[in-house]
Short mmCIF file of C-alpha atoms in Angstrom, two decimals:
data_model
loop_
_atom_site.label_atom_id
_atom_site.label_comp_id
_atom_site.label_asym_id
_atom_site.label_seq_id
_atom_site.Cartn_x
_atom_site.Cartn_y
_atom_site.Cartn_z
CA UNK A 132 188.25 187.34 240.33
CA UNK A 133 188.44 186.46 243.95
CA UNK A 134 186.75 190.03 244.40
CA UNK A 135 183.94 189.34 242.09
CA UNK A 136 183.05 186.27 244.27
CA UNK A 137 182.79 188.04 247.34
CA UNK A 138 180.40 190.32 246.51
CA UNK A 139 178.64 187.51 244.74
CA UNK A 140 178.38 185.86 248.13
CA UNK A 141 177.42 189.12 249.86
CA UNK A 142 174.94 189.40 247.58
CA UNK A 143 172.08 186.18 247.36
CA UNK A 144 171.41 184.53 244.27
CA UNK A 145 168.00 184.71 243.45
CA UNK A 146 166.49 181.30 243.87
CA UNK A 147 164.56 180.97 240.42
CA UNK A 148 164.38 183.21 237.56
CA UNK A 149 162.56 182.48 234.55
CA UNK A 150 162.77 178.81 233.80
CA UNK A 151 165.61 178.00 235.55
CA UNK A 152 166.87 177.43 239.36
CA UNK A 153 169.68 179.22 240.47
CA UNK A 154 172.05 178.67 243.11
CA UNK A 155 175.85 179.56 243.97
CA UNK A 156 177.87 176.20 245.18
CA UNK A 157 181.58 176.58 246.36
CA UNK A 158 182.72 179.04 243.33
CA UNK A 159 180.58 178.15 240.76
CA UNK A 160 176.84 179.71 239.93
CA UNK A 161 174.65 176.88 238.25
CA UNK A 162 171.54 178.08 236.53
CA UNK A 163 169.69 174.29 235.07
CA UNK A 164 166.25 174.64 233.53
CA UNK A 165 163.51 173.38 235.18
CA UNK A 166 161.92 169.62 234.30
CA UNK A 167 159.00 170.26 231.83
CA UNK A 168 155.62 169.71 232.95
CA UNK A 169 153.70 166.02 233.35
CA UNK A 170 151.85 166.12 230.30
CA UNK A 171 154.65 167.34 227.60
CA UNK A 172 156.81 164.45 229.14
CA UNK A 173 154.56 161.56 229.09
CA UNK A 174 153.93 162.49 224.93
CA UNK A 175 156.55 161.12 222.94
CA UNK A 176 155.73 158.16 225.13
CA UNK A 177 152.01 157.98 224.17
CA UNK A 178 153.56 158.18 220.42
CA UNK A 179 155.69 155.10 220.40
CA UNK A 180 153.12 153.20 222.28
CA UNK A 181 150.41 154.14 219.29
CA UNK A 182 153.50 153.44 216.62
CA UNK A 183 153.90 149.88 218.24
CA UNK A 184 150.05 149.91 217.84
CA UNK A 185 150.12 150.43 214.58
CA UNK A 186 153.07 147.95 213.54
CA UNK A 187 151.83 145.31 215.70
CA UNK A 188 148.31 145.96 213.70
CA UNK A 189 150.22 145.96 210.33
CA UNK A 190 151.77 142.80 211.06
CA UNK A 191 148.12 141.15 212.04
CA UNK A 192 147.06 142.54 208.56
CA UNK A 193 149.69 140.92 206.65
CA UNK A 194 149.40 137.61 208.76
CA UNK A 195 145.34 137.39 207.49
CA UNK A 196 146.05 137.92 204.47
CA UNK A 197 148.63 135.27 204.20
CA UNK A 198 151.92 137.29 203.15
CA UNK A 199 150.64 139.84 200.97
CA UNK A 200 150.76 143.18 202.30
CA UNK A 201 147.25 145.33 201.97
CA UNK A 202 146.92 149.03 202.08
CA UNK A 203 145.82 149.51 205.19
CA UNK A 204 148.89 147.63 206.25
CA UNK A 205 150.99 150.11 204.51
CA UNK A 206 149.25 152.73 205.80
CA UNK A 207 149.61 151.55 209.12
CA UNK A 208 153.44 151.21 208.74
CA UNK A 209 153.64 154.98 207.51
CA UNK A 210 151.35 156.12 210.07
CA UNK A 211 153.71 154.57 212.58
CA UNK A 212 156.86 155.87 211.12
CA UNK A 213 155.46 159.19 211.52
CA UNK A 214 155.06 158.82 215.22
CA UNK A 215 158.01 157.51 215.80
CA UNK A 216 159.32 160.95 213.95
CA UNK A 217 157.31 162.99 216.02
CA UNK A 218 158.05 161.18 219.03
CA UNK A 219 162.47 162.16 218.53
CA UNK A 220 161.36 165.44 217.18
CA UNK A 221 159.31 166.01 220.85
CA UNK A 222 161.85 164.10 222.96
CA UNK A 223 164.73 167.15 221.65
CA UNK A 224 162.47 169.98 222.20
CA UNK A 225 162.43 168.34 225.65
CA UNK A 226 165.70 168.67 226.40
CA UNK A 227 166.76 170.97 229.51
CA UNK A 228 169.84 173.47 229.46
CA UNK A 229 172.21 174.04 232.42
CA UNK A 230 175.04 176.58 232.60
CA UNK A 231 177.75 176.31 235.12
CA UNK A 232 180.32 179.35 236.20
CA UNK A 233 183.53 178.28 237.19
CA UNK A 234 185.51 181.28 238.89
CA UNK A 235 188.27 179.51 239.43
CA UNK A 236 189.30 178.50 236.07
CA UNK A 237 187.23 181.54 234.23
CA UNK A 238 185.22 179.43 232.47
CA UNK A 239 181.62 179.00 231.26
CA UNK A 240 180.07 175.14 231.06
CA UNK A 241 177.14 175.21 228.59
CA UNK A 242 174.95 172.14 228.76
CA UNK A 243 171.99 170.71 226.73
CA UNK A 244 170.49 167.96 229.28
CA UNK A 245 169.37 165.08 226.83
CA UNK A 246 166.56 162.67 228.57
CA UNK A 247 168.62 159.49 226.39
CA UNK A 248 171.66 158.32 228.16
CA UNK A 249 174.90 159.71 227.03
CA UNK A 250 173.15 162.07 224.64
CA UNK A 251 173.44 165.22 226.78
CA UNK A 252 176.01 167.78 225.04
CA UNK A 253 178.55 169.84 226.63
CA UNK A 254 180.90 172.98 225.76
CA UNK A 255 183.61 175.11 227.68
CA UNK A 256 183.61 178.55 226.92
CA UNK A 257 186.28 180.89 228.97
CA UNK A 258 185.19 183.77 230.14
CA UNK A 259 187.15 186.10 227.65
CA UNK A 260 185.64 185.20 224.76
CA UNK A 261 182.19 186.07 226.23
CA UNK A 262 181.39 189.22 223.81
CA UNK A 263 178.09 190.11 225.14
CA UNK A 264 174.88 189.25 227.62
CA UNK A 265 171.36 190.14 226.29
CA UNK A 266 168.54 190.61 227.56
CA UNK A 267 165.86 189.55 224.99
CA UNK A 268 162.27 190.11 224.64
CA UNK A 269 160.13 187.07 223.68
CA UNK A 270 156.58 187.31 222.59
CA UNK A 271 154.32 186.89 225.45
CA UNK A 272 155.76 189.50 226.80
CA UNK A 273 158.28 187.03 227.88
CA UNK A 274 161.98 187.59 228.53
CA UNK A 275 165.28 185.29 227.91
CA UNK A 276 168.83 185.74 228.97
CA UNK A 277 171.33 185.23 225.90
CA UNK A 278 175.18 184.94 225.96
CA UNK A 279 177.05 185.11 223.00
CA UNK A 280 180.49 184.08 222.31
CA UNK A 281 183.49 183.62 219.97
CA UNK A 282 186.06 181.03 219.96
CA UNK A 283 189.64 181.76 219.17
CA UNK A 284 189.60 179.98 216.12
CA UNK A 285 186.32 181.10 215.13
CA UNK A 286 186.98 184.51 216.28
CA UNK A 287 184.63 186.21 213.02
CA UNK A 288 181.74 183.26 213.96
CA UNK A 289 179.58 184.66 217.52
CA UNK A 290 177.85 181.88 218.49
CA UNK A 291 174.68 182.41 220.91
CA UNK A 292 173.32 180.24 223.81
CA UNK A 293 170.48 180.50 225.83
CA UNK A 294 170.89 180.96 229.65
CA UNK A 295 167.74 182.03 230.60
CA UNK A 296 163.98 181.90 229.16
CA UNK A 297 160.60 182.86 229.61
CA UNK A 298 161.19 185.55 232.29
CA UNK A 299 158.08 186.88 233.38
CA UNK A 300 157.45 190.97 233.27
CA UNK A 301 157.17 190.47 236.69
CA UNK A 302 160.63 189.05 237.16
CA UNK A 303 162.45 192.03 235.22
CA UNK A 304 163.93 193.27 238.58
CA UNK A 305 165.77 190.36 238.85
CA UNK A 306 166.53 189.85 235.35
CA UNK A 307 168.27 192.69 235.39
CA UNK A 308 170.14 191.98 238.44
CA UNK A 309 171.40 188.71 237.33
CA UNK A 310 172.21 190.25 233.58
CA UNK A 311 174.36 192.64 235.97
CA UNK A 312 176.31 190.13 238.04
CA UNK A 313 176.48 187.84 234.80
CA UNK A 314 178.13 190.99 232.82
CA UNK A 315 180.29 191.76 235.67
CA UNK A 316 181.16 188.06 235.91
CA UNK A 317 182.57 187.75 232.03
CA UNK A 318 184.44 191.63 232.69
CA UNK A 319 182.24 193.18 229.88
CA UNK A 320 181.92 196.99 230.61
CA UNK A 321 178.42 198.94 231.08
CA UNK A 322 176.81 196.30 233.28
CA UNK A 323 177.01 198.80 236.79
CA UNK A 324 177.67 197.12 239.88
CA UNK A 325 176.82 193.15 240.38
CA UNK A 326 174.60 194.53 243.99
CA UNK A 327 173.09 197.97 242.26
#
């Protein structure tokens, strides 16, 4: 393996492809997704701030009316509910992914960055049950990088993680190049040289 990071050092890391930064750090290649933009981030905020609206308006309701609960009330309590729903459901699509390659130990570190504390999940993979790379085309055109894998245990069960996504047409050059090195990386056969 200690071949394999050689040439990795000889040849640079792109900085950035896709959605995710790239960088080699003391024999390991990290690839994390980028933040999301301002706006997506700030709206499962704005949703539990109209949900406390609307529960804080639901409790004025039932407080005129002197315990009994009206519709609007109701309505107000369902309406918030519903944010509060679509707030979660926003706050996991949030999530960012990072993917770590130890060469020392032969191992692939899938992460799925959680904003909540303690929420973010993690997974070992070694590098031999990495069955395949893909390169997959998204609508767009758009492009992702897909690894899939089988555990020992699981060894009929491939399970598939995203490394990579939206990949520009533009970028293809260097998707291919890091689909390449990745390949070579996990010792699957047909990927060419990591460099070519």
């Amino acid at each position: 393996m200690a071949s394999f990071e050689d040439a990795l050092q000889d040849n640079r890391v792109p900085g950035r492809l896709g959605d995710v930064r790239l960088r080699y750090d003391g024999g390991r290649l990290v690839g994390e997704s980028l933040p999301p933009p301002w706006g997506p981030r700030m709206v499962p905020g704005l949703c539990v701030g109209v949900a406390l609206g609307c529960a804080a308006g639901a409790a004025v309701l039932v407080g005129l009316e002197g315990g009994t609960v009206p519709a609007t009330a109701t309505a107000l309590v369902v309406v918030g509910a519903f944010l509060v729903g679509m707030a979660l459901w926003l706050e996991s699509r949030l999530g960012r992914r990072r993917f770590v390659l130890h060469f020392r130990s032969e191992s692939l570190r899938l992460e799925r960055l959680a904003w909540a504390p303690g929420a973010t999940r993690a997974e070992l993979v070694p590098f031999n049950a990495v069955r395949a790379v893909h390169m997959v085309e998204r609508p767009g055109p758009r492009y992702a990088l897909v690894v899939e894998y089988a555990r020992e245990e699981q060894a009929q069960a491939l399970q598939r993680a995203v490394l990579v996504e939206g990949v520009r047409p533009s970028e293809t050059q260097t998707l291919h190049r890091v689909w390449r090195m990745l390949s070579n990386a996990f010792g699957l056969r047909g990927a060419g040289l990591a460099g070519g």
